[in-house]
XYZ file of C-alpha atoms in Angstrom:
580
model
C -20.451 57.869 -73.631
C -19.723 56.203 -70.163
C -20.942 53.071 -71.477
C -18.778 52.489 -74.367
C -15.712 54.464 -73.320
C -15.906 53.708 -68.805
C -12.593 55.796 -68.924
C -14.627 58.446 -68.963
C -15.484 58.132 -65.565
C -12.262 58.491 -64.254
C -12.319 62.089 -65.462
C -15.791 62.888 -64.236
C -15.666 61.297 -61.269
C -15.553 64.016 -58.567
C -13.712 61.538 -55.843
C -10.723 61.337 -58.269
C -7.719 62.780 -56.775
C -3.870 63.627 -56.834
C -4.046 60.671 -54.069
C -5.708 58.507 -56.182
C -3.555 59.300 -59.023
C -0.727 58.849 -56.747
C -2.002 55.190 -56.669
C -2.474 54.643 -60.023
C 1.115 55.930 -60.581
C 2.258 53.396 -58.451
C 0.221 50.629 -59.151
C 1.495 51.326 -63.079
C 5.203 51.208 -62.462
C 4.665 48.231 -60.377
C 3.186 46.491 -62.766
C 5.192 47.656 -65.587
C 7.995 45.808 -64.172
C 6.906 43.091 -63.527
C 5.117 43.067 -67.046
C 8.294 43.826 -68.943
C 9.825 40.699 -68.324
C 6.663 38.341 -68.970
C 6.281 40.037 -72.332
C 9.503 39.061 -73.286
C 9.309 35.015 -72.217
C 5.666 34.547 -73.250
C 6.667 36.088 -76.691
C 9.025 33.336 -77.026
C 6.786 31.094 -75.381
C 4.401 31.781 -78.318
C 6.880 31.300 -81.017
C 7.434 34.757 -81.901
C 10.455 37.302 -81.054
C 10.591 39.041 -77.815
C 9.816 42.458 -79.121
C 6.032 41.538 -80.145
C 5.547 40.385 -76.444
C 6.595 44.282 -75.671
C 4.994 45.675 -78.394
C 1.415 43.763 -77.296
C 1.807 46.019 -74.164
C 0.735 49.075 -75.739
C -1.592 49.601 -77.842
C -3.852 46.395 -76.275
C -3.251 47.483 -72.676
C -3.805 51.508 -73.875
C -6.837 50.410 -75.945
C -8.685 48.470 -72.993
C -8.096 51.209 -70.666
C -10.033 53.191 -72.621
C -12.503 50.403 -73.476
C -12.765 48.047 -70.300
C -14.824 48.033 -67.635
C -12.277 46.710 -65.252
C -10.439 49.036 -63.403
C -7.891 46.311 -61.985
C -7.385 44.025 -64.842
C -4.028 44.332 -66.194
C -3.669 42.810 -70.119
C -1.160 41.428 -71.892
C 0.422 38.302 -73.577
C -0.289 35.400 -70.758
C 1.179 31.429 -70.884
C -2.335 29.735 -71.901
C -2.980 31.927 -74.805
C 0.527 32.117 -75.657
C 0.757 28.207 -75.733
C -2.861 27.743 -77.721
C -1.743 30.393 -80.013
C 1.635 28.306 -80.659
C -0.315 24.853 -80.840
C -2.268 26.397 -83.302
C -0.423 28.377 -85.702
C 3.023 26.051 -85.646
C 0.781 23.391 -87.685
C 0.909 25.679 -90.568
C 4.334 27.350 -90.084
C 7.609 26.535 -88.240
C 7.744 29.328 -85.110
C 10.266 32.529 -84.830
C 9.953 32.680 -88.891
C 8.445 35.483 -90.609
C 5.383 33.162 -91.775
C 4.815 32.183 -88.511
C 4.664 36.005 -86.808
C 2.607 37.121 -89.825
C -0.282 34.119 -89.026
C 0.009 34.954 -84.938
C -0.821 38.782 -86.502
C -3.561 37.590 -88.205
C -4.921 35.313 -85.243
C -4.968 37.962 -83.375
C -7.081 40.115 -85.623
C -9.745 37.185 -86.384
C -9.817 36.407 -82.338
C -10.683 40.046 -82.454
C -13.131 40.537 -84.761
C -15.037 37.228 -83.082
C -15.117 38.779 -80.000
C -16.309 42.168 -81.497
C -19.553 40.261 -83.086
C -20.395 38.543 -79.948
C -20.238 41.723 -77.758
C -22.174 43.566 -80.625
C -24.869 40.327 -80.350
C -24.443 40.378 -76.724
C -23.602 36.697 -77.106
C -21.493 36.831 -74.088
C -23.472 34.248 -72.428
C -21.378 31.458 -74.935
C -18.381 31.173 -72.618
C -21.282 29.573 -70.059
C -20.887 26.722 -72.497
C -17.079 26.327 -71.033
C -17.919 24.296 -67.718
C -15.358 25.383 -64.511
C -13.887 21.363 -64.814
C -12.962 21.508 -67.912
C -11.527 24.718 -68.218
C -9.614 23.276 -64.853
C -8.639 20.429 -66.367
C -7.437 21.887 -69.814
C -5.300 25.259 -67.822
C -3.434 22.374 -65.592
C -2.726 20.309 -69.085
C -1.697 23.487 -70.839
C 0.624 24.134 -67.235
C 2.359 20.601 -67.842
C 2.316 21.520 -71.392
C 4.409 24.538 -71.152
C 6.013 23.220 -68.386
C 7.882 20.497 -70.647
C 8.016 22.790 -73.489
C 10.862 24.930 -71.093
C 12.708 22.545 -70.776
C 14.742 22.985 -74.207
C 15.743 26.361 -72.238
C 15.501 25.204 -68.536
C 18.328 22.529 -69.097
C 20.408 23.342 -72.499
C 19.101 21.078 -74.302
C 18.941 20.764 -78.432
C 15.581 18.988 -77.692
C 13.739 18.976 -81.133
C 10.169 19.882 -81.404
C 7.916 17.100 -81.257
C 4.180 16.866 -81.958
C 3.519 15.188 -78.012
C 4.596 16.024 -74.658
C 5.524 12.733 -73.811
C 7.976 12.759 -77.009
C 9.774 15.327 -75.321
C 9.941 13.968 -72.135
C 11.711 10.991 -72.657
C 13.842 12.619 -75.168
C 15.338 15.044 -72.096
C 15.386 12.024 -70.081
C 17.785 10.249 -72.883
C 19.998 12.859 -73.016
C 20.031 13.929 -69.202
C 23.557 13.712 -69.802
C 23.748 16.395 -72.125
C 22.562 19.218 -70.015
C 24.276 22.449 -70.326
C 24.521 22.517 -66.372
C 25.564 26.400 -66.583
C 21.743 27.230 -68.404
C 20.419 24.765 -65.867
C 22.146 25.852 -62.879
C 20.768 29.969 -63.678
C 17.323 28.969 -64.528
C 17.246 27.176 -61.190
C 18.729 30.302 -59.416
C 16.200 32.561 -60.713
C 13.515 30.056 -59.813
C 14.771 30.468 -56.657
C 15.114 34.358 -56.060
C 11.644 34.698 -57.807
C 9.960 32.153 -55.283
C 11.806 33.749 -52.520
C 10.944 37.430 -53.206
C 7.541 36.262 -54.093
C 7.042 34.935 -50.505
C 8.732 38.222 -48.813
C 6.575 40.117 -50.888
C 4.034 39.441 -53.565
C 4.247 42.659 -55.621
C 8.185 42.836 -55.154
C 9.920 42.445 -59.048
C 11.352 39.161 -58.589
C 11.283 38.422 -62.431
C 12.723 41.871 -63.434
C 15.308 41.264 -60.537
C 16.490 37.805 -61.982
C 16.753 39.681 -65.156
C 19.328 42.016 -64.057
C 20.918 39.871 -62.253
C 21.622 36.979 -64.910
C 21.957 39.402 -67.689
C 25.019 41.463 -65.939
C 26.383 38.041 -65.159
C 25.893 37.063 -68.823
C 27.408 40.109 -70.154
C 30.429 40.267 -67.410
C 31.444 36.835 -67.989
C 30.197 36.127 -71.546
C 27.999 33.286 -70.926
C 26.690 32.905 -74.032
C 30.557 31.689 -75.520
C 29.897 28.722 -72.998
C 26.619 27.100 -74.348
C 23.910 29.544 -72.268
C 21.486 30.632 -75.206
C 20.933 34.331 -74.942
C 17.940 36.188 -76.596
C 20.697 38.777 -78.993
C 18.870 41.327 -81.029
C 15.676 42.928 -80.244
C 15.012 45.942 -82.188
C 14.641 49.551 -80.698
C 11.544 52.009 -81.292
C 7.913 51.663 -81.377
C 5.724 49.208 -83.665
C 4.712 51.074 -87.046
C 1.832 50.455 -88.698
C 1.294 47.290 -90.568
C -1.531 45.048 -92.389
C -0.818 41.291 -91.968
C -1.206 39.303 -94.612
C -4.976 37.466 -95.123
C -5.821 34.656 -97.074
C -9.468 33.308 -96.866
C -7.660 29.688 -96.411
C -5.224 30.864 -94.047
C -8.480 32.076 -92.044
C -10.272 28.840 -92.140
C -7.416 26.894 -91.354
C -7.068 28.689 -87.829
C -10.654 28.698 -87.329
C -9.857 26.138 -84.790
C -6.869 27.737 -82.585
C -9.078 31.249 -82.997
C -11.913 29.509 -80.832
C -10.455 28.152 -78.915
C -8.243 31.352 -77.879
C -12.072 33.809 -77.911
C -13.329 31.309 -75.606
C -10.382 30.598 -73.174
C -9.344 33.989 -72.885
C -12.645 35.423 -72.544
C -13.542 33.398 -69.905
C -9.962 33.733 -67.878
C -10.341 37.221 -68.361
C -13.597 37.899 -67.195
C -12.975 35.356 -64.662
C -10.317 37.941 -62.964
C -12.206 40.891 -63.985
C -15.300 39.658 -61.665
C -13.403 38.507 -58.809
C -11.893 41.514 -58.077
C -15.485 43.087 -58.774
C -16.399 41.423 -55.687
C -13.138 42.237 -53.934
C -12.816 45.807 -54.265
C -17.178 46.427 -55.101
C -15.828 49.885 -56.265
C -17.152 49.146 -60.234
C -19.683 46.655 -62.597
C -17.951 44.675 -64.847
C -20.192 44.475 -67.904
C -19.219 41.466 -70.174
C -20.570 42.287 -73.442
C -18.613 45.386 -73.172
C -15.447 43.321 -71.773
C -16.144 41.542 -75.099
C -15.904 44.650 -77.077
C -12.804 45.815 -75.311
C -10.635 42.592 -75.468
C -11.604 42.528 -79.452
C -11.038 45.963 -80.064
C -7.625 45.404 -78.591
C -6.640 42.144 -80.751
C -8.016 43.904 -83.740
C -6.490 47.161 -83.903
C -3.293 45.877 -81.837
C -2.396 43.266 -84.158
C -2.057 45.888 -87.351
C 0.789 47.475 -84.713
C 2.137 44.223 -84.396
C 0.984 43.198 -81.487
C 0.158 39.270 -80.470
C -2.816 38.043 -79.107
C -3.174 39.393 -75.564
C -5.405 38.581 -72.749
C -6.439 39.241 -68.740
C -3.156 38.092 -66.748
C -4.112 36.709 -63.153
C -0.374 37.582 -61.260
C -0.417 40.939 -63.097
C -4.046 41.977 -61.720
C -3.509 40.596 -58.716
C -0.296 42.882 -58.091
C -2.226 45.658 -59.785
C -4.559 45.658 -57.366
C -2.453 45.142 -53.954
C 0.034 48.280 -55.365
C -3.356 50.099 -54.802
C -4.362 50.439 -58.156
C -7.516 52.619 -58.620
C -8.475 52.940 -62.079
C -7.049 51.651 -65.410
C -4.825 54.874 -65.541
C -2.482 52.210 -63.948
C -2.788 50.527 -66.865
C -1.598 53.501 -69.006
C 1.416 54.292 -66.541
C 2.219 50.791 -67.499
C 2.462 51.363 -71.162
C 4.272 54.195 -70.894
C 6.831 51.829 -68.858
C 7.259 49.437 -71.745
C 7.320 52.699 -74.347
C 10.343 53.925 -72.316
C 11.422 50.417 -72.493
C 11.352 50.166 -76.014
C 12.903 53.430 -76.872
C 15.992 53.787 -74.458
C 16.430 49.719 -72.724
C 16.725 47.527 -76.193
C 20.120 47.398 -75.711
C 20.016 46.053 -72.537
C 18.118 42.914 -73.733
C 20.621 41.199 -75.837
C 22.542 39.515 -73.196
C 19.210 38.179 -71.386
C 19.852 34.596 -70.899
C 16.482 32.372 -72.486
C 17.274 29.879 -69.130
C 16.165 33.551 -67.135
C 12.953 33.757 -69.062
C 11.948 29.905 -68.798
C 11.870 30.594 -65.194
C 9.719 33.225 -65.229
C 7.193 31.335 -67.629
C 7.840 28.270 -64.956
C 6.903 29.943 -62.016
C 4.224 31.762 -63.011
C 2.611 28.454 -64.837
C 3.388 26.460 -61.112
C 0.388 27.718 -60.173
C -2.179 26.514 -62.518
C -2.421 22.807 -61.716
C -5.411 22.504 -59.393
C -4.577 19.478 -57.702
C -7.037 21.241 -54.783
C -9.704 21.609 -57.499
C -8.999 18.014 -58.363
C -9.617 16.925 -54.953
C -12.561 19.079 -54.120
C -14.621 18.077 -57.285
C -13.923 14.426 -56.237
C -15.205 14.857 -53.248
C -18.140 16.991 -54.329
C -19.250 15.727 -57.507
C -18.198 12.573 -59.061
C -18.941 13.340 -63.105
C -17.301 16.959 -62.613
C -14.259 14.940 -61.419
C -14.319 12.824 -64.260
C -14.625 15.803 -67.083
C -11.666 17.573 -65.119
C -9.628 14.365 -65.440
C -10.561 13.025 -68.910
C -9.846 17.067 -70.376
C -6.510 16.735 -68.376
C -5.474 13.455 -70.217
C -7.162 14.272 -73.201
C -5.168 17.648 -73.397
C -2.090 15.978 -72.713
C -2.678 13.551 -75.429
C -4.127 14.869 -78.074
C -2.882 18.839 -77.625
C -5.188 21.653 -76.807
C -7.674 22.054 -79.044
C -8.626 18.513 -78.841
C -8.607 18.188 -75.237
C -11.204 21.012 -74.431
C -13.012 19.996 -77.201
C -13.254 16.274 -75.529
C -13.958 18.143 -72.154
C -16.956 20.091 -73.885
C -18.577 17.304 -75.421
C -18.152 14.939 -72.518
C -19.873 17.788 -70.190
C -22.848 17.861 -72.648
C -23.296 14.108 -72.828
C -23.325 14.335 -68.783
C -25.089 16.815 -68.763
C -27.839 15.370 -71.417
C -27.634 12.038 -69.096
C -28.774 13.748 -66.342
C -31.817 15.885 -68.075
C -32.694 12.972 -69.588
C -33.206 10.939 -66.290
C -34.458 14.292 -63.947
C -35.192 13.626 -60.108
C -38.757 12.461 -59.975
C -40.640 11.600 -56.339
C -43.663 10.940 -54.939
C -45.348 13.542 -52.324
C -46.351 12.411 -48.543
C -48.246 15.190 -46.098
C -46.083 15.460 -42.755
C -48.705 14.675 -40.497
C -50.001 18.011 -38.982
C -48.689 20.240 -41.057
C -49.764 21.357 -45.031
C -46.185 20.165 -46.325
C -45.844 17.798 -48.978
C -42.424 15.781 -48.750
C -40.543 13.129 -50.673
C -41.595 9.746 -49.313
C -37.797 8.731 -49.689
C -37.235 11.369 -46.843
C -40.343 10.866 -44.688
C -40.980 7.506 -44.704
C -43.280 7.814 -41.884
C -45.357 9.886 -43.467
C -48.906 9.172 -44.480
C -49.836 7.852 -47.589
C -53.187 8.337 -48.616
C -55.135 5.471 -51.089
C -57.341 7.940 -52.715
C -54.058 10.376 -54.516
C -50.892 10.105 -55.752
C -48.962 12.968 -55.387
C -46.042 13.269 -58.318
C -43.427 16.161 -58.609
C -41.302 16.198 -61.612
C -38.190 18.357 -61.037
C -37.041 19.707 -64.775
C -38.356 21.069 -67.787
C -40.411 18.549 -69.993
C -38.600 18.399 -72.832
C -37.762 15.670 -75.397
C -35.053 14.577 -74.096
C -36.744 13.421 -70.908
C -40.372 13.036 -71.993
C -40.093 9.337 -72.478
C -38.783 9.110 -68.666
C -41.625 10.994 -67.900
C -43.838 8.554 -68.959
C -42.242 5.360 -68.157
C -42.256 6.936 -64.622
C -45.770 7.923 -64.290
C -46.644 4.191 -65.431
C -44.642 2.530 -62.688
C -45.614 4.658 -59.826
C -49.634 4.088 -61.517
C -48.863 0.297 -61.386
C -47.233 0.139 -58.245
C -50.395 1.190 -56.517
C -53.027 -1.631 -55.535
C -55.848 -0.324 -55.345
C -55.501 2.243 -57.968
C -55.689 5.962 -56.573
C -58.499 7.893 -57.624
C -56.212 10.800 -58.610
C -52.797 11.920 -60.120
C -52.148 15.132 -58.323
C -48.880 16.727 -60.671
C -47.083 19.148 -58.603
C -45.593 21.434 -61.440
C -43.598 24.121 -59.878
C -40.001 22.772 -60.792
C -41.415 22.422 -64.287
C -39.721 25.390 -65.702
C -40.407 24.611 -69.331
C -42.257 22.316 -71.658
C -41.822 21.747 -75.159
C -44.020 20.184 -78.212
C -42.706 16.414 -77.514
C -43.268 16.671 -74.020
C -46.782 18.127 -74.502
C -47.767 15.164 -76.486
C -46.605 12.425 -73.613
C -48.797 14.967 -71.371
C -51.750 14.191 -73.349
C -50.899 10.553 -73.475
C -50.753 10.688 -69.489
C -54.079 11.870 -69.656
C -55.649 9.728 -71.909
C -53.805 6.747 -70.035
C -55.348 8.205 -66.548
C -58.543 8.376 -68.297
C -58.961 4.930 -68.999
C -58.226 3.600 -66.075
C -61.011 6.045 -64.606
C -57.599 8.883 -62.819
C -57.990 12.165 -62.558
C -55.828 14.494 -63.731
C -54.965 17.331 -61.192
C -52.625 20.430 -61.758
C -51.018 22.062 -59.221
C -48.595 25.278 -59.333
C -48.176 24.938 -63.260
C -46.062 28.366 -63.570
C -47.008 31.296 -65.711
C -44.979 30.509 -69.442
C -45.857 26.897 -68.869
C -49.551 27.245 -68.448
C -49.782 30.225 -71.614
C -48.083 27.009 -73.614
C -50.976 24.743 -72.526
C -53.435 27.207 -73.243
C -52.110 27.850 -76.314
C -51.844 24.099 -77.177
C -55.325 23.352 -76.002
C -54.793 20.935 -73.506
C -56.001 23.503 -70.636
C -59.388 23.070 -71.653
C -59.022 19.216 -72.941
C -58.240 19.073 -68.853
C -60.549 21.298 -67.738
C -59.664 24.343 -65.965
C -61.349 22.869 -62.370
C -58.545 20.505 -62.749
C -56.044 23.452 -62.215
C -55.344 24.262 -58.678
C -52.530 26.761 -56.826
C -50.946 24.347 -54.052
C -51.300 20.984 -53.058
C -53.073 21.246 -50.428
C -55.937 22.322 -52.421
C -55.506 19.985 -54.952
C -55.910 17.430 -52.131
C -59.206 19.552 -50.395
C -61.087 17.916 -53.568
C -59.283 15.091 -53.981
C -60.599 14.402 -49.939
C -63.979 16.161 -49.596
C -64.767 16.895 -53.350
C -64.840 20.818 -52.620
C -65.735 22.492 -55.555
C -63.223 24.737 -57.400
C -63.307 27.969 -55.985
C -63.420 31.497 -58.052
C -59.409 32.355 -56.413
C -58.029 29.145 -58.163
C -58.480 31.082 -61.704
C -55.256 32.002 -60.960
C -54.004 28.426 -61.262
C -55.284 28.610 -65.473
C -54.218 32.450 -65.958
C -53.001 33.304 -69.405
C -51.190 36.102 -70.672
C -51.324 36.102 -74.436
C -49.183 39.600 -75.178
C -45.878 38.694 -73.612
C -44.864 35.984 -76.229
C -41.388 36.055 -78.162
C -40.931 35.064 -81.975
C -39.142 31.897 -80.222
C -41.797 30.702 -78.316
């Protein structure tokens, strides 16, 4: 029962106190406020009204406190999954129209459900297909992406919506002159106070203190009369019940957006989850079950009207430094926005939508990595390039397409490089059994009699070819010809059917120019292949040896192949899967 409901623990957890509870309390509230606010601007960030970004604070964040194994991670609507979820759905319906809520609703669900199959499948391992650049590169597009798409609120403007960033851009640059400089000059205040109180103290309520601010100032002087947009209505009570409408077409036309949202939100989520794993080292974070508890949440949240919601970095992170224990914090935090929702409605009409473009600004500030940028460019060139082409390729063809383009381009890199592995030639350091790269040693010996070869990857098909090509150049480079082709196998992890067959044509080319074959350190599922294939005894099992060193005892003195080296051809038969 601990495994599928870790809530559990909190209750039978002996170390579980008033003090902790006191914590958690604490911790909630803090959060609460702070979450209030967000809900409200990433709502509209999304497309939808404000009261589904309050009313995707319950029953998700109540759901994966029950459900998740996090005891920190604080869930909610966030900016990235509020702006895929907008790129997504607005190509079928115009946002803030019933239509358009009723597909977010049923995003949310099929996100779920997705995320519910993989944890049942334990398929967690997909998000590993997501490399760190480009999900670096696509979060600091989708920043610059949101960042622009403010500024309709940020500076007044009618701006309408276009299908590109840059569209909108040099629209607001056109009509600079049009700025409402009343919106303007409050969203730059609250920027301000936010940034300030942020600085003072991280886990102060800047965002809910801009709120009250701008909205008694709206209110006293009746802002909204003078061009500054104002939020109006948001209904009072909790969400009821509700079944959004399905469509088999409807599904397959957001098949797309819903990918891209289970993959990005997973992996932000569990991203947070494990770092403060490490941090506080007080709880395991199990993913498949982090699977099941995000999903669960979408799923059952979205028939209470609730939009996709997902881990929120600012909102852990102040989770954790209130001195949140366990997710009761998270609860305490629900029951926040319930309170919210049943006595503060009325309160929200006069919020001004220049207040809530702040908040999304500042808290999207953050996610452009220019340090990322620069480390990868120091570190590793191709991981540069992926960041930077998923950047620009974000930015210019929207956000499915971008970390699409970063995905593939990471394979083909990635594909380049299996394809064309490290490969070197062994030297002994003179008094010593080590065998060393030549490239490193130069002055090492080389002996006439061996060559020495260590191939550093699996043997596969898409390297086999290299393989070969290799093998012949180093053979040909020789003069004489050694006697023997010692194959140092212990970085060869894996072999497959292709690259057995260039194996035996390495042989048979050896063969006929009168070169042994030696095997050295072939590991265990590599050598049950060969056995299995054949080859093992095509070779001969004398020609099978543990290290090097032994390999080059015969090749030196011709010392026969002693009983311990049946190690070197050892077969286990009974641990095979249906795969292999």
């Amino acid at each position: 029962m601990h495994k599928i409901f870790p809530f559990l623990q909190v209750f039978t957890n002996k170390e579980y106190n008033t003090s902790i509870l006191k914590s958690d309390i604490i911790a909630g509230i803090t959060v609460g406020v702070v979450l209030i606010p967000q809900a409200i601007a990433y709502a509209l960030l999304m497309g939808v009204p404000p009261i589904y970004g309050l009313y995707a604070c319950l029953v998700p964040l109540l759901l994966y406190a029950f459900f998740g194994t996090s005891r920190q991670l604080s869930i909610g609507p966030v900016a990235v999954t509020a702006i895929l979820v907008m790129s997504g759905v607005s190509q079928l319906a115009d946002p803030f129209t019933d239509k358009f809520v009723e597909l977010v609703l049923f995003s949310g669900v099929l996100i779920g459900v997705l995320q519910i199959i993989m944890s049942v499948l334990r398929m967690g391992f997909l998000v590993n297909l997501i490399s760190q650049p480009v999900i670096s590169g696509f979060i600091s597009a989708a920043a610059i992406i949101i960042i622009v798409s403010q500024l309709k609120e940020g500076l007044g403007l009618d701006i309408p919506r276009f299908a590109h960033t840059h569209q909108t851009i040099w629209y607001a640059i056109r009509h600079l002159l049009e700025i409402n400089w009343l919106a303007f000059g409050i969203c730059m205040f609250s920027i301000a106070v936010i940034l300030i109180l942020k600085k003072w103290k991280r886990s102060f309520p800047g965002a809910l203190t801009v709120l009250v601010i701008t909205t008694i100032a709206a209110y006293a002087f009746d802002l909204n009369t003078m061009g500054v947009a104002i939020i109006k209505d948001v209904p009072k009570g909790l969400p009821v019940f509700m079944v959004p409408e399905m469509s088999y077409d409807t599904m397959m036309a957001l098949i797309p957006s819903v990918l891209t949202v289970t993959f990005i939100g997973y992996v932000g989520s569990i991203g947070i989850a494990k770092s403060l794993e490490m941090k506080n080292r007080d709880h395991i974070i199990r993913p498949n079950q982090e699977l099941f508890a995000l999903g669960i949440a979408k799923v059952i949240g979205a028939f209470f009207q609730a939009v996709p919601s997902s881990g929120s970095y600012s909102r852990s992170a102040i989770n954790d430094e209130a001195g949140g224990k366990t997710t009761m914090s998270s609860i305490i935090a629900a029951i926040m926005v319930i309170l919210s929702l049943l006595f503060l409605t009325s309160f929200f009409y006069y919020i001004p939508n220049a207040t809530l473009a702040a908040i999304i600004l500042v808290s999207v500030f953050g996610l452009i990595n220019f340090s990322e940028a620069k480390y990868l460019f120091k570190l590793r060139r191709r991981d540069f390039i992926v960041m930077i082409i998923t950047f620009v390729g974000t930015l210019a063809f929207g956000v499915e397409k971008g970390i699409f383009i970063g995905v593939i381009l990471s394979f083909i890199f990635l594909q380049y490089y299996s394809s064309r592995p490290h490969i070197a030639e062994l030297v002994n350091i003179p008094g010593t059994t080590y065998y060393r790269n030549i490239n490193r040693f130069p002055d090492a010996m080389q002996s006439p009699d061996y060559l020495i070869i260590r191939f550093d990857n699996q043997l596969y098909f898409g390297n086999s070819s290299y393989f070969k090509d290799t093998i012949q150049e180093y053979i040909s480079a020789r003069d004489p010809l050694p006697k023997f082709l010692i194959l140092d196998n212990t970085n060869m992890h894996d072999i497959d059917s292709t690259g057995l067959h260039v194996l035996e044509d390495i042989f048979q080319y050896l063969d006929d120019l009168e070169i042994q074959l030696l095997m050295v350190g072939t590991i265990g599922p590599v050598r049950d292949f060969l056995k299995r294939s054949g080859f093992t005894d095509r070779l001969g099992v004398d020609h099978y040896y543990l290290t090097i060193d032994d390999a080059v005892g015969y090749a030196e003195n011709r010392t026969e192949h002693q009983e311990v080296h049946t190690a070197a051809v050892q077969f286990n038969k009974n641990r095979r899967s249906f795969l292999d």
